[in-house]
Structure formats: structure tokens, C-alpha cells
Amino acid sequence: MSAHATDARSTAPGGYLLEAIEVSKQFPGVKALEDVTLRLRPGSVHALMGENGAGKSTLMKILAGVIQPTTGDIRAGGQPRRFSGPRDAQDCGIAMIHQELNLVPHMTVAENIWVGREPRRFGFVDHAALRRRTAALLEQLGLQLDPDERVGNLVVANQQMVEIAKAVSYDSNVLIMDEPTSSLTEHEAAHLFRIIRRLRDQGKAIVYISHKMGEIFAISDEISVFRDGRHVATDAVSAFDQNRLITLMVGRELTQLFPKGEAKIGETVLSARGLTLEGVFRDVSFDLRRGEILGLAGLVGAGRTNVAETLFGVTPATGGELRIDGKPVRITHPAQALRHGMALLTEDRKLNGLFLMLSVLENMQIASVRDHSGQGFVQQAKLSATCAEMVRALRVKTPGLDETMENLSGGNQQKVLIARWLMTKPRILILDEPTRGVDVGAKAEIHRLMSELAEQGLAIIMISSELPEVLGMSDRIMVMHGGHASGFLDRAEATQEKIMQLAAR
Amino acid sequence: MKNIAVADIALPAKEAPRRRKWPVEVSIVLVLIGMALIFELLGWSLRGQSFLGNPGRLLIIILQVSTIGLLAVGVTQVIITAGVDLSSGSVLALSAMVAASLAQSGDYARAVFPSLTDMPAIVPVLAALAVGAAAGLVNGALITYGRLPAFIATLGMMVTARGLARYYTKGQPISMLTDQYTWIGSGANPVLIFLAVAVIFHIALGYTRYGKYTYAIGGNLQAARVSGINVTRHLILVYGIAGLLAGLGGVITSARAASGQAGMGMSYELDAIAAAVIGGTSLSGGVGRITGTVVGTLILGVMTSGFTFLGVDAYIQDIVKGLIIIAAVMADQYRRGGRRNA
């Protein structure tokens, strides 16, 4: 199958299948990985742990040939390799199983596994051989699946098994799994673990990424911990316990200054009771008060953004009660949320925030147009003046209000979006990752602004994946895990460790 | 709560020097002038007479394109929302048939409503506008509530409306319309109506809430929704307006021809889209102006008139027209530096 003399199918003198040695990856503006070394031995499940943005995904992509490291070596079977792409890595015996499945629903199990490599006879696909090979492969994995079943008819868990079978079919000795249990039930996950153990016993190296602590201790043989793009620790699983793991994951100096001042906390403005969005999050209850910043912490996928979008009516709640100033309200559309004095800075600027082709002016004023138009005509002079004032107040770096939005830097785009919402004079401000992808200077300014807004009596909900930011800015912290609020922490008692305990249990 | 955020963090920011932007209209006006001059030159050298020095011809050019111009004003707004409307030519025909059936004069047997007496022109006009608007609203509802792609919804409407127009009189034309009605299409009236409509929607797009929302939806539908815009209602409104303008086109066409024919406005929808695109409206949405569309319409008109003036084969005219449309879209892609692949 592969012409390489040495690859991840043969072991190096040190006994490693695949090694990443002092690998760094520089993206524009950020160093995602710095001098990271990882060694994978045969017959071992190696778990990668770390917070969001710790560098796990980047490392994984480098191992699988999706991206190339800026510096450092990749060695497969002891030989230095430079993968030109995932295909190249595959030929060296490295396969990655992505979080989102890449199967063709209307093709059969067998066709999906061997797509592009079907056994041929006289130029036609040899269906008998195809079925034979698939049956043998499924047998090897202990999977009871019909090779002729259409993949679209399988439940998600079985589709995942097909994905794994496909990865194994490349004669791979290194399998990289990115949160493979995120859409599986406990029972299905247990089945997956049996298969992983079977593969391990066949001498394969498995890289396993998950945020679920329980799983990590159940399945892995070795654990490597990452933090802020650096490798922190690697050891046998027996050397860790949950507390040590959490300390290693978050144990970082609070280097940045987060200037949340003492704000007078006033009466409750917004209160949610048992807020539920069927199938996404359930039974979320909290109060938000004037002058308060409520931090929303949790790992990616815990449902934080969904709660924000439900509060704002983007995805209306399916259950629970919402009160504003003590009066029950139902919000089923963002326009209603706006009328109630709410504002939402969305997480994904490009997807549902920016109008890239329009001017800074249009981007800033769009949410205020409703309240600044008489008989349908927009009071442009007044709006333009307000926008100009905002540009100065938030120090947006732009040549002018008529500059096209896409020519601004990420930080300045974010400021324009913040300005958009401040112009609606909100009383409740929801900020979803307000400083993501923003440079350090702009970040400090956004933090200072938030602090001032709170002092002026705004009630703020801030979602952030950066623990120092959550700790520095929040008066109270709601931690989410798996679609529900797993706990609340006051500013005084909150620590990174306590948050991670609640977020990753 | 007043003046949030304009707190003491304000610094006297230095006003950066502004880059003067080159409006898209300038370049297409140059194309228009250049094209007219080429015909002028060819006119002298090939036929020994002036192309432009003939006021009658210039009026005819504008008269001929004013109907397509009306449709183009409507479809420009639809395209700005990142949609498309293929139904305008057929809706024009249906509206023309309905209007004509209500505008027949009493001296002849009426095709559809035998017992009617002569009616004031306002009745057929309003009926045509209502038919057009209704078709547009249906388009909008299919796209928003029905979740159909605009291309499919309006393609269906295009075929259906044409069918209805034919079925209405079993394909028979409706002629002998009242003088009051045919006056609408006489003289420079169609041109005046077109220009009035263009001015109205130029103002609407540039200076009203309606316009701001239209650009926002085309720029980023999700962001528009989150910004509190009722996207569904607005899209239905935009398609409704496009339909209304097609209905108005039906009035003018039937009044000018003094009859209603089911084959009217055939493939006008494509000319209208072409005029919008030549005028700088981007098929990826969020970008486009009525002034550009008006110039785009004139380019199409000058082209047709010039070719006829030079005696160029009608088939070759179509070939050249097609190439010019392709060139216009390529220029649009080039302008945005290939960042967006529509």
C-alpha cells in the first residue's frame, strides 16, 4: 500500500511509532504551539488534556498532516518526515477521526470505507471483493455491521464506528480521535472504549482528546497536559489524579491586569428560572443585577453561547421563565430583546456580527436605525454624529466612517460591534467572547470599557473561555457543564481550579 | 441612561486622511459614453450619418428601455438582498392581460368581462398593480416561510404566471383599449414613470430604514437577524415591491401597445437582471445602487439601438449582449479581488 521504507508502521529504536520533537506553530498574531514534544508508543492510549486554546487541536492537526509546523521535527518510525497533507500522513500510517463525520449518507458502509480505493476487476468495482474486505475489517474490530447497509440509516454511534473502520483500513498504526464521544450516549461510549482497547491490544497508538475527566481516567494509559501552547507534563495515567490534572491545566500566572472596579450592585434586572432549550441546555436559573458582571464559564460545547442566544431570542426558549424588572417576558425574536433593552455581542463576528461589505457607519448604526427614523427616513445626520463620537470614545482605528468593514483589524471590528450595541442604549449587555481574536491593547480597552459600563449601571453577562478574564472581570461566575449550570462562584471565592472542577467534572 | 460609553476614556483622535473612493457609477457611465461614441464613429464611417445627432432616436432608446428599467429597479433591490427574481417578465404579462381585460372600450365584444361598461383607467391600473404585488408577495412567502431558494421560487412563478396569462384568454390577445388607458403609454409618459420610480427607490435605498435593512440582509442575513431586523417580513416586502413594479411594467407595456398579449415581456427578466449586474449590483448581495442600474439599463438600450442602426444581425446582437453580461460579472468579481466566490 505504501512505498515508504520506514513509517509509523515500524517502530523507531526508542520504540516510538510517531514523534513530534520541539514543534512550534506560529499563526499570524499568535503562537499556537511552542517547543512541544510528544512521543507515541505502540499499544498505548495517549490522552491530550488542556483548556480551550491550549494547543491540542493544533498539535493534532500537525500530526495528521493538516497543517505544517513552523519549526520542529515530525518523525515517523524514527525517520524525519514532512507531511504535505493529510493524504501523505495517511500513507505513513497516521489517520485522524474528526469530530464531525465525513461520510456519504447514501453510500453503503463498504463503499464509504473504501471510497476511492475500491477493488477493481476489468475496470469495474469488484463488489464481491469489496464486501469480503469490509467483512474482514469489521470482524477485526469486533463490529456487527452490515457492509451493504446505507450509512444514512445508521445511528450516529455506528457512523462513528464506520469512520474508525475507515481509518483502520488505511493500515494505520496511529489513530487520532478528537472528542469521539461528544455525540454518543454512555452505552455507546462504552462500546467505543471496547473497540479502542482492542485496537490498542493490536499494537496501535491512539491519541485521545476529550474534555471529560471520567473518560480520560477510564481509557488512557498516558496523559500529556498542555497549557497556552506549551507542553506541561507527560506521565502514566497512574501518576495523575483529577486535582493534579486540573492544577496542571490552569496553573498559570495571572499576568494581565483586569480592572473591574467596585461597582454598586443594584436591583435585579433580569432573572431566568428553569430556562430550557430542548436538546441543548436545560434548567438554567440565575439573576442578573444592575452594575454586575456575571461571568459565564465552561468548556466549549457546554451551552454558554446557546444560553446567550436564547436570552436574546435568536433561538427561543422551549421552557422556563424569564423576567425583566420582575415582569415576565417572552422573547422569541431579537427585535423583542432589543425593545426590552437587551444587546448581544455574538461570538462569531464573521458569521452573525459583521457586514463585511458595508461601511463602518452602516455596521455601527444598523441596530439603532429603528429608533432613529421618522416616517421611515433615517435621521442620518444625528446617527452619523453618534457614530463619530463612538469611534472617538472607543478609539476605533479607521480612516473614516465610510471605510469598508473588511479593511479593519479584528480588534477594531470588535469595537465597532460593541459600539453598535452601545448605541441602542441597552440595560442588559450580553458579551460572548468579547476579546477573542483581539490584540492585547484593544483587549485592555474593552475590559476597561466593560468596567465603566457596569459602574454606569449596566447589567452585563460575559461569556469567556479565558479563565483569567472570567476571574478578573466577573462579580459572580456561573459555570456550565453539559448543558446545565453546574455551579455559581462569587468573585471572592473563585479560583481557576474551582471553575475547572465545575466545568470538567 | 444617557451617553453610555462616551465617558472620559475619549481621546481627541486624529482624523486620518480620507481616501477618496471612486464610485462604481463613474466607470459604467464611461462605458456608456464610450459605447455611444463608438456607434457615432461607426455610424459616420459605415453609414455616413450621426448616431447621437438624432433626438428622435435617443427618445426611442429611453422609451424602449423604460419598461425593462422598471423591472430592473425591482430586481436590483432583490439582488441586493442576495436573492434573484426570474418572474418579472411573466408577471408583467399577467398584469398586462388583467389590466387590458378591464380597460377594453365598449364598442367591441369584451374578451373576458362581456357585461362591463367602460371604466376609468384607474381601475385596470390598480388591478395590474395588485396582481403584480400579489405575485411578488407569493415569491417572498415561498422564499421565507417555504424556505425555497429564490431561484426556484421565482422560476416557478415565472412559468406559472406565464401560464396564467395565456390561460386567461386561452391565448387570445385583448385589444381595443380605452383612450384614457392608452394615454398612459403615449409620448414620454413611460420615461417619466420610469424616472420617477428610479428616483423614489434611489431615495428609499439610500436614506430610509427600508434601504438600510435591505443592504444589511444582503450583507449578512444572520447578523441582520441578530441586529433586530425582522428578516422574513422585510424579504417579503422587497419581493412584493419587485412584483408591484412588474405590474406597473405590465400597465405601460399594454398601454403602449394598446393591447394585452400573453407573450409580452418575454425574457425581460433576464434583461432586467443584466441591467442590474452591469450597473454594479453584486449577485452575492449587499452591494448595488439604483443609479448604477439606470445606467446599466441605458447601456442595454444604446447597444440594441446602435446595432439596429448599424444593421447588425439580431442573432449577433444577442451574442454580444451575452458577452457583455459575462464581462460585467467578471469585472464585479475582479473588483472584490476574488475574495468572495459567488
PDB file of N, CA, C and O in Angstrom, chain A residues 290 386 389-390 422-427 452-453 456-458, chain B residues 1-7:
ATOM      1  N   ARG A 290     -28.201  45.149  38.341  1.00  0.00           N
ATOM      2  CA  ARG A 290     -27.588  46.375  37.845  1.00  0.00           C
ATOM      3  C   ARG A 290     -26.152  46.481  38.322  1.00  0.00           C
ATOM      4  O   ARG A 290     -25.861  46.223  39.483  1.00  0.00           O
ATOM      5  N   THR A 386     -23.431  60.454  16.247  1.00  0.00           N
ATOM      6  CA  THR A 386     -23.255  59.485  17.328  1.00  0.00           C
ATOM      7  C   THR A 386     -22.159  58.490  16.986  1.00  0.00           C
ATOM      8  O   THR A 386     -21.342  58.134  17.827  1.00  0.00           O
ATOM      9  N   GLU A 389     -18.810  59.964  17.365  1.00  0.00           N
ATOM     10  CA  GLU A 389     -18.499  60.056  18.787  1.00  0.00           C
ATOM     11  C   GLU A 389     -18.023  58.694  19.311  1.00  0.00           C
ATOM     12  O   GLU A 389     -17.067  58.609  20.081  1.00  0.00           O
ATOM     13  N   MET A 390     -18.703  57.638  18.881  1.00  0.00           N
ATOM     14  CA  MET A 390     -18.342  56.278  19.303  1.00  0.00           C
ATOM     15  C   MET A 390     -16.939  55.916  18.833  1.00  0.00           C
ATOM     16  O   MET A 390     -16.165  55.311  19.568  1.00  0.00           O
ATOM     17  N   LEU A 422     -23.878  49.522  22.031  1.00  0.00           N
ATOM     18  CA  LEU A 422     -23.955  50.614  22.997  1.00  0.00           C
ATOM     19  C   LEU A 422     -24.877  51.714  22.486  1.00  0.00           C
ATOM     20  O   LEU A 422     -25.548  52.383  23.257  1.00  0.00           O
ATOM     21  N   MET A 423     -24.916  51.883  21.162  1.00  0.00           N
ATOM     22  CA  MET A 423     -25.768  52.919  20.580  1.00  0.00           C
ATOM     23  C   MET A 423     -27.253  52.638  20.809  1.00  0.00           C
ATOM     24  O   MET A 423     -28.068  53.548  20.735  1.00  0.00           O
ATOM     25  N   THR A 424     -27.601  51.383  21.087  1.00  0.00           N
ATOM     26  CA  THR A 424     -29.008  51.088  21.366  1.00  0.00           C
ATOM     27  C   THR A 424     -29.344  51.386  22.824  1.00  0.00           C
ATOM     28  O   THR A 424     -30.454  51.122  23.263  1.00  0.00           O
ATOM     29  N   LYS A 425     -28.390  51.924  23.560  1.00  0.00           N
ATOM     30  CA  LYS A 425     -28.563  52.259  24.977  1.00  0.00           C
ATOM     31  C   LYS A 425     -29.165  51.082  25.746  1.00  0.00           C
ATOM     32  O   LYS A 425     -30.256  51.183  26.323  1.00  0.00           O
ATOM     33  N   PRO A 426     -28.462  49.972  25.786  1.00  0.00           N
ATOM     34  CA  PRO A 426     -29.012  48.784  26.441  1.00  0.00           C
ATOM     35  C   PRO A 426     -28.933  48.894  27.959  1.00  0.00           C
ATOM     36  O   PRO A 426     -28.178  49.699  28.487  1.00  0.00           O
ATOM     37  N   ARG A 427     -29.734  48.098  28.626  1.00  0.00           N
ATOM     38  CA  ARG A 427     -29.650  47.978  30.082  1.00  0.00           C
ATOM     39  C   ARG A 427     -29.046  46.633  30.446  1.00  0.00           C
ATOM     40  O   ARG A 427     -28.511  46.443  31.520  1.00  0.00           O
ATOM     41  N   GLU A 452     -16.422  50.314  33.148  1.00  0.00           N
ATOM     42  CA  GLU A 452     -17.104  51.605  33.217  1.00  0.00           C
ATOM     43  C   GLU A 452     -18.604  51.461  32.972  1.00  0.00           C
ATOM     44  O   GLU A 452     -19.411  52.126  33.613  1.00  0.00           O
ATOM     45  N   LEU A 453     -18.938  50.590  32.041  1.00  0.00           N
ATOM     46  CA  LEU A 453     -20.358  50.379  31.746  1.00  0.00           C
ATOM     47  C   LEU A 453     -21.073  49.838  32.976  1.00  0.00           C
ATOM     48  O   LEU A 453     -22.186  50.244  33.299  1.00  0.00           O
ATOM     49  N   GLN A 456     -21.740  52.467  35.369  1.00  0.00           N
ATOM     50  CA  GLN A 456     -22.863  53.310  34.966  1.00  0.00           C
ATOM     51  C   GLN A 456     -24.204  52.594  35.129  1.00  0.00           C
ATOM     52  O   GLN A 456     -25.241  53.123  34.765  1.00  0.00           O
ATOM     53  N   GLY A 457     -24.176  51.360  35.626  1.00  0.00           N
ATOM     54  CA  GLY A 457     -25.427  50.699  35.960  1.00  0.00           C
ATOM     55  C   GLY A 457     -25.892  49.650  34.976  1.00  0.00           C
ATOM     56  O   GLY A 457     -26.983  49.115  35.096  1.00  0.00           O
ATOM     57  N   LEU A 458     -25.071  49.344  33.969  1.00  0.00           N
ATOM     58  CA  LEU A 458     -25.460  48.270  33.059  1.00  0.00           C
ATOM     59  C   LEU A 458     -25.343  46.920  33.754  1.00  0.00           C
ATOM     60  O   LEU A 458     -24.500  46.735  34.624  1.00  0.00           O
TER      61      LEU A 458
ATOM     62  N   MET B   1     -30.939  56.398  30.817  1.00  0.00           N
ATOM     63  CA  MET B   1     -29.486  56.205  30.768  1.00  0.00           C
ATOM     64  C   MET B   1     -28.944  56.910  29.532  1.00  0.00           C
ATOM     65  O   MET B   1     -29.388  56.667  28.428  1.00  0.00           O
ATOM     66  N   LYS B   2     -28.040  57.814  29.714  1.00  0.00           N
ATOM     67  CA  LYS B   2     -27.633  58.570  28.525  1.00  0.00           C
ATOM     68  C   LYS B   2     -26.122  58.513  28.312  1.00  0.00           C
ATOM     69  O   LYS B   2     -25.327  58.483  29.246  1.00  0.00           O
ATOM     70  N   ASN B   3     -25.799  58.527  27.064  1.00  0.00           N
ATOM     71  CA  ASN B   3     -24.400  58.590  26.648  1.00  0.00           C
ATOM     72  C   ASN B   3     -23.493  57.579  27.324  1.00  0.00           C
ATOM     73  O   ASN B   3     -22.421  57.896  27.812  1.00  0.00           O
ATOM     74  N   ILE B   4     -23.964  56.377  27.350  1.00  0.00           N
ATOM     75  CA  ILE B   4     -23.121  55.298  27.828  1.00  0.00           C
ATOM     76  C   ILE B   4     -21.859  55.248  26.994  1.00  0.00           C
ATOM     77  O   ILE B   4     -21.903  55.492  25.790  1.00  0.00           O
ATOM     78  N   ALA B   5     -20.783  54.939  27.623  1.00  0.00           N
ATOM     79  CA  ALA B   5     -19.540  54.659  26.918  1.00  0.00           C
ATOM     80  C   ALA B   5     -18.831  55.885  26.397  1.00  0.00           C
ATOM     81  O   ALA B   5     -17.660  55.845  26.094  1.00  0.00           O
ATOM     82  N   VAL B   6     -19.532  56.984  26.248  1.00  0.00           N
ATOM     83  CA  VAL B   6     -18.807  58.163  25.801  1.00  0.00           C
ATOM     84  C   VAL B   6     -18.294  58.821  27.063  1.00  0.00           C
ATOM     85  O   VAL B   6     -18.590  59.963  27.378  1.00  0.00           O
ATOM     86  N   ALA B   7     -17.541  58.073  27.797  1.00  0.00           N
ATOM     87  CA  ALA B   7     -17.069  58.531  29.095  1.00  0.00           C
ATOM     88  C   ALA B   7     -15.722  59.220  28.917  1.00  0.00           C
ATOM     89  O   ALA B   7     -15.342  59.600  27.827  1.00  0.00           O
TER      90      ALA B   7
END
